PDB file of C-alpha atoms in Angstrom:
ATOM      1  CA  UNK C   1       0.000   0.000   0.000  1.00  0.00           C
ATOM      2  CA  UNK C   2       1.373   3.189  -0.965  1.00  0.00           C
ATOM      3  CA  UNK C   3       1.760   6.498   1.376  1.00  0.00           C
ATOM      4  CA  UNK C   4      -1.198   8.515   0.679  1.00  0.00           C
ATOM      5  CA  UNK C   5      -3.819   5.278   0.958  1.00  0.00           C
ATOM      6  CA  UNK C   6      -1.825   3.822   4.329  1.00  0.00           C
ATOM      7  CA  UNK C   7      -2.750   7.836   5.600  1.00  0.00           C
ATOM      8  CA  UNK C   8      -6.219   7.365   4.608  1.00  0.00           C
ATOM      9  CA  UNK C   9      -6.335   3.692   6.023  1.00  0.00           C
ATOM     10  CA  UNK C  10      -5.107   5.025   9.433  1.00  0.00           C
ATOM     11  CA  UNK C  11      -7.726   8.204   9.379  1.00  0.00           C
ATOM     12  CA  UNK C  12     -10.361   5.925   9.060  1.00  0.00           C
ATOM     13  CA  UNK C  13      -9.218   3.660  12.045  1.00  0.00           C
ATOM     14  CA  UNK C  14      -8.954   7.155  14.388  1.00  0.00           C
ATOM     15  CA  UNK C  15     -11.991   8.283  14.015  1.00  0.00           C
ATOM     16  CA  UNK C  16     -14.202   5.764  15.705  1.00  0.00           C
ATOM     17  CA  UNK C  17     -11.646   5.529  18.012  1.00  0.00           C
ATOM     18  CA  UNK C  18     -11.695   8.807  18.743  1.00  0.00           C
ATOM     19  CA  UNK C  19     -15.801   9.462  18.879  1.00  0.00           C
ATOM     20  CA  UNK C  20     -15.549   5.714  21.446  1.00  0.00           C
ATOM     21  CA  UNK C  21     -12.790   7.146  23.665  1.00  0.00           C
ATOM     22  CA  UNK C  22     -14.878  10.671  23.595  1.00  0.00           C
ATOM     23  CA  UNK C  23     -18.094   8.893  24.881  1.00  0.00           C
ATOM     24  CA  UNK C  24     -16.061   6.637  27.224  1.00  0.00           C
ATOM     25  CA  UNK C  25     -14.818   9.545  28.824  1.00  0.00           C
ATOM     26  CA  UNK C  26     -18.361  11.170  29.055  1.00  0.00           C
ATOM     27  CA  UNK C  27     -19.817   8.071  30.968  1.00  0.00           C
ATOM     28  CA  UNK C  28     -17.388   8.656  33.286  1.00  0.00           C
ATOM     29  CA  UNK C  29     -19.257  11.887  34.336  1.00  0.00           C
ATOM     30  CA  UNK C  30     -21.980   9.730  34.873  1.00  0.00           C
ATOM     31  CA  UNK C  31     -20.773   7.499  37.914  1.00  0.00           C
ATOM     32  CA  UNK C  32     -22.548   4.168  38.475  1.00  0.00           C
ATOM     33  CA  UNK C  33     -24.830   5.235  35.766  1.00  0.00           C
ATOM     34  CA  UNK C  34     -26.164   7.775  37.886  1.00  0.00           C
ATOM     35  CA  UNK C  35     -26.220  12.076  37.761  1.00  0.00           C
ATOM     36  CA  UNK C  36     -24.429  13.090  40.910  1.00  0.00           C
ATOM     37  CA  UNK C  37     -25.057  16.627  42.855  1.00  0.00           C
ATOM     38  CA  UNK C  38     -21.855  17.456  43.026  1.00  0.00           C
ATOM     39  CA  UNK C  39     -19.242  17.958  40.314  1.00  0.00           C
ATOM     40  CA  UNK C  40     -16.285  17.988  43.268  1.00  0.00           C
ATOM     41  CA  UNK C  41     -16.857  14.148  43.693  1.00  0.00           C
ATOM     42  CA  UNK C  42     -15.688  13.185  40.316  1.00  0.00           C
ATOM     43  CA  UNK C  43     -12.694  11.565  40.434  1.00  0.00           C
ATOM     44  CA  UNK C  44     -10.112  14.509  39.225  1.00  0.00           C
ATOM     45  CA  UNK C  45      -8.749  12.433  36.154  1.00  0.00           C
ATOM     46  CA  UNK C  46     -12.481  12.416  34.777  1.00  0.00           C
ATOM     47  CA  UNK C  47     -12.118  15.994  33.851  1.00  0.00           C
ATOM     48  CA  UNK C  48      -8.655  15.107  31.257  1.00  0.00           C
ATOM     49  CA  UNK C  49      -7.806  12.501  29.055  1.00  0.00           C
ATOM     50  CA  UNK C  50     -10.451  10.900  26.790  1.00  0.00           C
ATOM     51  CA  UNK C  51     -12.372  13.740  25.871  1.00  0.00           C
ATOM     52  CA  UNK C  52      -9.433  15.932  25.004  1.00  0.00           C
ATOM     53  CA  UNK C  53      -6.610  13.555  24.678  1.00  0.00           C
ATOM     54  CA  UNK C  54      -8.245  10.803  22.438  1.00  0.00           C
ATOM     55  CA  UNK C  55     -10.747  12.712  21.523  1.00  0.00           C
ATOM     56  CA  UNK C  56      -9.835  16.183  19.948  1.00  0.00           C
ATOM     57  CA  UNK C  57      -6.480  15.656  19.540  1.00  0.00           C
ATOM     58  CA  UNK C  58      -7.198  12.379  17.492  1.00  0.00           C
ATOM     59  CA  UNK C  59      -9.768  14.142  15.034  1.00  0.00           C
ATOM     60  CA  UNK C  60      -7.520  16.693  13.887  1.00  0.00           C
ATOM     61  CA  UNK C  61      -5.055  14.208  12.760  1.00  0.00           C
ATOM     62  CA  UNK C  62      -7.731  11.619  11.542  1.00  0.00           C
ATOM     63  CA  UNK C  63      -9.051  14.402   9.478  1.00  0.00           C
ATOM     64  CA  UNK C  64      -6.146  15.216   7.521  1.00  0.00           C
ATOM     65  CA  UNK C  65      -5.627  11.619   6.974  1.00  0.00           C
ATOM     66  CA  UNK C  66      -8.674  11.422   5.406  1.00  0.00           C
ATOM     67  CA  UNK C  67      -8.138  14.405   3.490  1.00  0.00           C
ATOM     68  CA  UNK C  68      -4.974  13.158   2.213  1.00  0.00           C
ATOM     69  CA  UNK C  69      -7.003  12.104  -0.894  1.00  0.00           C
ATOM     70  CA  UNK C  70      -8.125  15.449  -2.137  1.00  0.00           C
ATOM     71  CA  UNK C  71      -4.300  15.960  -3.127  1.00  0.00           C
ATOM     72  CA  UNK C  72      -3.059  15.143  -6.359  1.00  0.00           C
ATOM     73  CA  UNK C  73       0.257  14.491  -7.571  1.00  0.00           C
ATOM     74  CA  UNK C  74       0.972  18.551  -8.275  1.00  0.00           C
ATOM     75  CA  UNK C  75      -0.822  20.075  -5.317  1.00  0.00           C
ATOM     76  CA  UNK C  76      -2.757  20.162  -2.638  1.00  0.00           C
ATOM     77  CA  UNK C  77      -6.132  21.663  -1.809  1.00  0.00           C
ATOM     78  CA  UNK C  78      -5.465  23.723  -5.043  1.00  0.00           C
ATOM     79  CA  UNK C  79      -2.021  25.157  -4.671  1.00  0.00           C
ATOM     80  CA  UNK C  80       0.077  24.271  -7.398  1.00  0.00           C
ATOM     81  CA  UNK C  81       2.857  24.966  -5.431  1.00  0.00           C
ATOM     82  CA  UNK C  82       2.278  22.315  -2.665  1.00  0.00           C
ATOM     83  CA  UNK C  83       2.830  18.746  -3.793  1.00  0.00           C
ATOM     84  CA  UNK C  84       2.059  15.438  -2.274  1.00  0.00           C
ATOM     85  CA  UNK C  85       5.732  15.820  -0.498  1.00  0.00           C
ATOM     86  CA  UNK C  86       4.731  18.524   1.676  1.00  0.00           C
ATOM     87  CA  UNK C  87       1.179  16.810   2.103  1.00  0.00           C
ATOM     88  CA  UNK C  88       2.866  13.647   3.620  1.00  0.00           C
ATOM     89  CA  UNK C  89       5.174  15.515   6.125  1.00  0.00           C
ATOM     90  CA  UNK C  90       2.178  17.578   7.485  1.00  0.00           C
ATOM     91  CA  UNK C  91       0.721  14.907   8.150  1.00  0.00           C
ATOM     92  CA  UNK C  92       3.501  13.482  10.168  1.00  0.00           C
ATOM     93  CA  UNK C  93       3.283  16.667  12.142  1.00  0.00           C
ATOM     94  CA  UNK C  94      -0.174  15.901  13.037  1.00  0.00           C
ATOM     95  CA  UNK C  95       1.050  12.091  13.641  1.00  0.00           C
ATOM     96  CA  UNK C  96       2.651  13.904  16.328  1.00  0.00           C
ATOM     97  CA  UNK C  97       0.274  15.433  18.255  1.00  0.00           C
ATOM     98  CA  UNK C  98      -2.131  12.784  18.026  1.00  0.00           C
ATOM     99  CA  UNK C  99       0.756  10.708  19.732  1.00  0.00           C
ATOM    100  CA  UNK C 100       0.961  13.220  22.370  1.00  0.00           C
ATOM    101  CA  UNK C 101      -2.488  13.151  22.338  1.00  0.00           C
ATOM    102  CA  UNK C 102      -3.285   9.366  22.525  1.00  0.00           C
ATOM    103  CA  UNK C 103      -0.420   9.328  25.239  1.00  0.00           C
ATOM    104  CA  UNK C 104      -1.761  11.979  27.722  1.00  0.00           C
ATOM    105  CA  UNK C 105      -5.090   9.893  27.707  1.00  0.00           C
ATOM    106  CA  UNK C 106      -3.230   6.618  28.175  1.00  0.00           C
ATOM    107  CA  UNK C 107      -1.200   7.936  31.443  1.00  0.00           C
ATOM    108  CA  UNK C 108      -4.029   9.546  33.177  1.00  0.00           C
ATOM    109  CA  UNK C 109      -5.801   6.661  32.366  1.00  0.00           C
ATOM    110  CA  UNK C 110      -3.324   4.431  33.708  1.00  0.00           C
ATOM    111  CA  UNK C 111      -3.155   6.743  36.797  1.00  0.00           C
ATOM    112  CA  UNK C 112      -6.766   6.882  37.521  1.00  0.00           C
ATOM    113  CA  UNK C 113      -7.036   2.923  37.474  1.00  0.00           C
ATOM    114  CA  UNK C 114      -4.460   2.935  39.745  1.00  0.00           C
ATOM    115  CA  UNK C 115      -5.547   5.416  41.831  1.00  0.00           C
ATOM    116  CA  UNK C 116      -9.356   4.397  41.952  1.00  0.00           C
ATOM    117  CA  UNK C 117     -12.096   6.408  41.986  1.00  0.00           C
ATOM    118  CA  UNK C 118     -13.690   9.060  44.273  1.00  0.00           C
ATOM    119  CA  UNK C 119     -16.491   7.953  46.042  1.00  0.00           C
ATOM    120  CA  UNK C 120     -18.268   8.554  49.746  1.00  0.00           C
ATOM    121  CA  UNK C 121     -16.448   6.351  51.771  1.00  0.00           C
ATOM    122  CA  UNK C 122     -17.351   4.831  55.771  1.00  0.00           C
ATOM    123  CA  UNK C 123     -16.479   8.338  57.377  1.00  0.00           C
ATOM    124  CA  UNK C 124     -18.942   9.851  55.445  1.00  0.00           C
ATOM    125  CA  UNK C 125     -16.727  11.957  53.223  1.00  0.00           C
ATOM    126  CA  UNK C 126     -15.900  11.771  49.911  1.00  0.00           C
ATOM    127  CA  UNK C 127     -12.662  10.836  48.774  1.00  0.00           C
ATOM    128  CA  UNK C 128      -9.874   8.233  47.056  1.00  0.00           C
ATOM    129  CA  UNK C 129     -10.043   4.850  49.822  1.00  0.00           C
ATOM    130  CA  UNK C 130      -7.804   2.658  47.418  1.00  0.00           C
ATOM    131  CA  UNK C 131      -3.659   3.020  47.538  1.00  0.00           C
ATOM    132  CA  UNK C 132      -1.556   2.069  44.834  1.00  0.00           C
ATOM    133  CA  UNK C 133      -3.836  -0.509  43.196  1.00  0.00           C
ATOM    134  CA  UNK C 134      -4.714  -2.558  45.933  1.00  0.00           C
ATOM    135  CA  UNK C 135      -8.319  -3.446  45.138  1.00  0.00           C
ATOM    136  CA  UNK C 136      -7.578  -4.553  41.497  1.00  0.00           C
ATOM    137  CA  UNK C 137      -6.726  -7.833  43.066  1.00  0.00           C
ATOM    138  CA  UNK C 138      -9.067  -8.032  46.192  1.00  0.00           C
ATOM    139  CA  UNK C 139     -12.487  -7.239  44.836  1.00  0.00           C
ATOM    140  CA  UNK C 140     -13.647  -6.917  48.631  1.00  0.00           C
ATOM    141  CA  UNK C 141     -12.231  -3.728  48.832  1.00  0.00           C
ATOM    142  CA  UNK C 142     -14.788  -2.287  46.538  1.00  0.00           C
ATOM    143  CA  UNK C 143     -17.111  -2.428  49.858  1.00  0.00           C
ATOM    144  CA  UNK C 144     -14.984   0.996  50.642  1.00  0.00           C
ATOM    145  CA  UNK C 145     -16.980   2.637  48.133  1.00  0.00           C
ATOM    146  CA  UNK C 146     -20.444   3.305  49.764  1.00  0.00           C
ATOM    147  CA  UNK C 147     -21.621   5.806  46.881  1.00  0.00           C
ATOM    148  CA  UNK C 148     -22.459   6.422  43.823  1.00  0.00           C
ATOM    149  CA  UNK C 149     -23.156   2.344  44.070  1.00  0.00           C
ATOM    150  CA  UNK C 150     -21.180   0.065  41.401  1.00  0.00           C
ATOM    151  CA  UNK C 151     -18.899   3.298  40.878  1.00  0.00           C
ATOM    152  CA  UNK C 152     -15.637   0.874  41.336  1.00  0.00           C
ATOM    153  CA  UNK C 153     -16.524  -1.312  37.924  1.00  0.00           C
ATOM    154  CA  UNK C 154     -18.003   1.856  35.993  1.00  0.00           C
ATOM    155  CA  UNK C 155     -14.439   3.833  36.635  1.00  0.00           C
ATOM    156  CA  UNK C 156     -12.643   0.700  36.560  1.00  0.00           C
ATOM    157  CA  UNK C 157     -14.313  -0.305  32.427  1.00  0.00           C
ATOM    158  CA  UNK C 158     -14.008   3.292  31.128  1.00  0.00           C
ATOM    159  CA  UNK C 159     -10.774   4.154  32.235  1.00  0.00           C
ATOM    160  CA  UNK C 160      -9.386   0.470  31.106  1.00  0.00           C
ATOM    161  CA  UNK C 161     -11.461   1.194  27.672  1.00  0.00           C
ATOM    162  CA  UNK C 162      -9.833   4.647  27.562  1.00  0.00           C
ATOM    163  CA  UNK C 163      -6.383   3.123  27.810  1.00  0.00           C
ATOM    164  CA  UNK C 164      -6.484   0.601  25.348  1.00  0.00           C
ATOM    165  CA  UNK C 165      -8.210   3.156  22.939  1.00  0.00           C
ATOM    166  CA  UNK C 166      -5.052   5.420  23.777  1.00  0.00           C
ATOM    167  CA  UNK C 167      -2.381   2.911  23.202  1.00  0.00           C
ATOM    168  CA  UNK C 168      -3.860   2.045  19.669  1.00  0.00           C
ATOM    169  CA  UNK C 169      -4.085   5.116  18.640  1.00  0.00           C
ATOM    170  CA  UNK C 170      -0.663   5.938  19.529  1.00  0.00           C
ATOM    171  CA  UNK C 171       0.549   2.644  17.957  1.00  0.00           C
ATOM    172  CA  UNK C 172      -1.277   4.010  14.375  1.00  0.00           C
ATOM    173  CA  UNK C 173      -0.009   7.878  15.392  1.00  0.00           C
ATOM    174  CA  UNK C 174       3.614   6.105  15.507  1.00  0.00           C
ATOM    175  CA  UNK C 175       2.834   4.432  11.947  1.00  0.00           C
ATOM    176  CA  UNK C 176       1.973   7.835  10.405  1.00  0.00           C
ATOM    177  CA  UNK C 177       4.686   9.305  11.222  1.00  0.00           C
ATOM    178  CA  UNK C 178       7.296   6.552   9.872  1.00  0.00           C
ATOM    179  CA  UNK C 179       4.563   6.561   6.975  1.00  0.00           C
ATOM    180  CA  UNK C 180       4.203  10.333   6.861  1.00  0.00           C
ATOM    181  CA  UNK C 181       8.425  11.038   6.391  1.00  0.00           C
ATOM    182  CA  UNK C 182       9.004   7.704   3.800  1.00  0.00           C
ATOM    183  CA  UNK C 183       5.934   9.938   1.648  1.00  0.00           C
ATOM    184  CA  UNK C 184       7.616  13.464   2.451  1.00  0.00           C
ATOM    185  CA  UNK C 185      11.266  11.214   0.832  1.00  0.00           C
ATOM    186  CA  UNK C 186       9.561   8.897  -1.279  1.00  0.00           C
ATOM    187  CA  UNK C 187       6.520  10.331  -2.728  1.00  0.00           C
ATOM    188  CA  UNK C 188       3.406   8.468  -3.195  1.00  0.00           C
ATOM    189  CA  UNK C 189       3.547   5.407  -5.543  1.00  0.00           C
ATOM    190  CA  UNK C 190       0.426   6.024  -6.348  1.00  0.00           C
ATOM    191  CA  UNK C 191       0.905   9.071  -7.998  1.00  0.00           C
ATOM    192  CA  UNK C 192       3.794   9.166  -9.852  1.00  0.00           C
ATOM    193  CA  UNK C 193       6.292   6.040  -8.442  1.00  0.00           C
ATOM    194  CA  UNK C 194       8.086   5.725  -5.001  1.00  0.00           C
ATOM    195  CA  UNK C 195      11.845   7.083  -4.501  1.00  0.00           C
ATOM    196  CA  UNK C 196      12.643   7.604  -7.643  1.00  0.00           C
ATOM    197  CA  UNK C 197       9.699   7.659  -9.865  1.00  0.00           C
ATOM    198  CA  UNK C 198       8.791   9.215 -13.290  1.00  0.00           C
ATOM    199  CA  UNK C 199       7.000  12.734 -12.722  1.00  0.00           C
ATOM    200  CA  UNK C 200       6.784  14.801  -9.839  1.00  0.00           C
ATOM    201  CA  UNK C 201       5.623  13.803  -6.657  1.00  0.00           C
TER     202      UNK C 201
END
């Protein structure tokens, strides 16, 4: 597969991605299933990460995957003077900050699941009864969490969804860019032959 269609290939992969890590991250507001009162007993990583992260970060990038096919072999979105050379190393730009993106969501994700989530605990306060994991592997812990009910497995799915979105989408980010800079030397094949080909590229 040649440059520009691997791009397009790869857009096409982010965006659902992207929109599933962007409603992932919005369920999260929803603890247990359930609208709480008060915004303060969110658990503080539910404000970062998917929405932003692999969310708007990713569609940028996806986008001008995608839009790698409205460029022909002379120009790009009707400038003569931009060829499918300078099309393919944009695109590795935005490779880039979709990796950034995609990682930022995969580390607070990582964080929150190890941090657990906020919830009204036997004091009658709200705040973070887990420590460094611990009730990942004793699933009688979750008892610590009186309210919102069932908030440990709702944090626990989204966050673990959240983080395997964000290390596949930096996985494809990575691809781009390797992808992105053999276009910006190569060319696209498609077009008019790879590293060496007959016309311009």
């Amino acid at each position: 597969m040649c440059t520009g269609g691997c791009a397009r290939c790869l857009g096409g992969t982010l965006i659902p991605l992207a929109l599933f890590g962007f409603v992932a991250n919005i369920l999260l507001f929803f603890p247990g299933g359930k609208v709480i009162d008060d915004n303060d007993h969110l658990s503080q990583e539910v404000w970062f990460g998917g929405i932003l992260g692999s969310g708007v970060l990713m569609i940028f990038p996806a986008l001008v995957f995608l839009g790698l096919k409205n460029n022909d072999c002379c120009g790009c979105c009707g400038n003569e003077g931009c060829g499918k050379r300078f099309a393919m190393f944009t695109s590795t730009i935005f490779a880039a900050v979709g990796f950034l993106g995609a990682g930022y969501s995969f580390i607070v994700s990582a964080v929150s699941i190890n941090k657990g989530p906020k919830c009204l605990m036997a004091n009658n306060t709200w705040g973070y009864p887990f420590h460094n994991g611990d009730y990942l592997n004793d699933e009688a812990l979750w008892s610590k969490c009186q309210e919102p009910l069932k908030v440990v497995p709702w944090n626990l799915t989204l966050f673990s969804i959240l983080l395997v979105v964000g290390g596949i989408q930096m996985v494809l980010c990575a691809i781009q860019v390797v992808n992105g800079l053999l276009g910006t030397l190569c060319g696209d094949c498609q077009c008019c032959g790879c590293c060496g080909g007959d016309g311009p590229v």
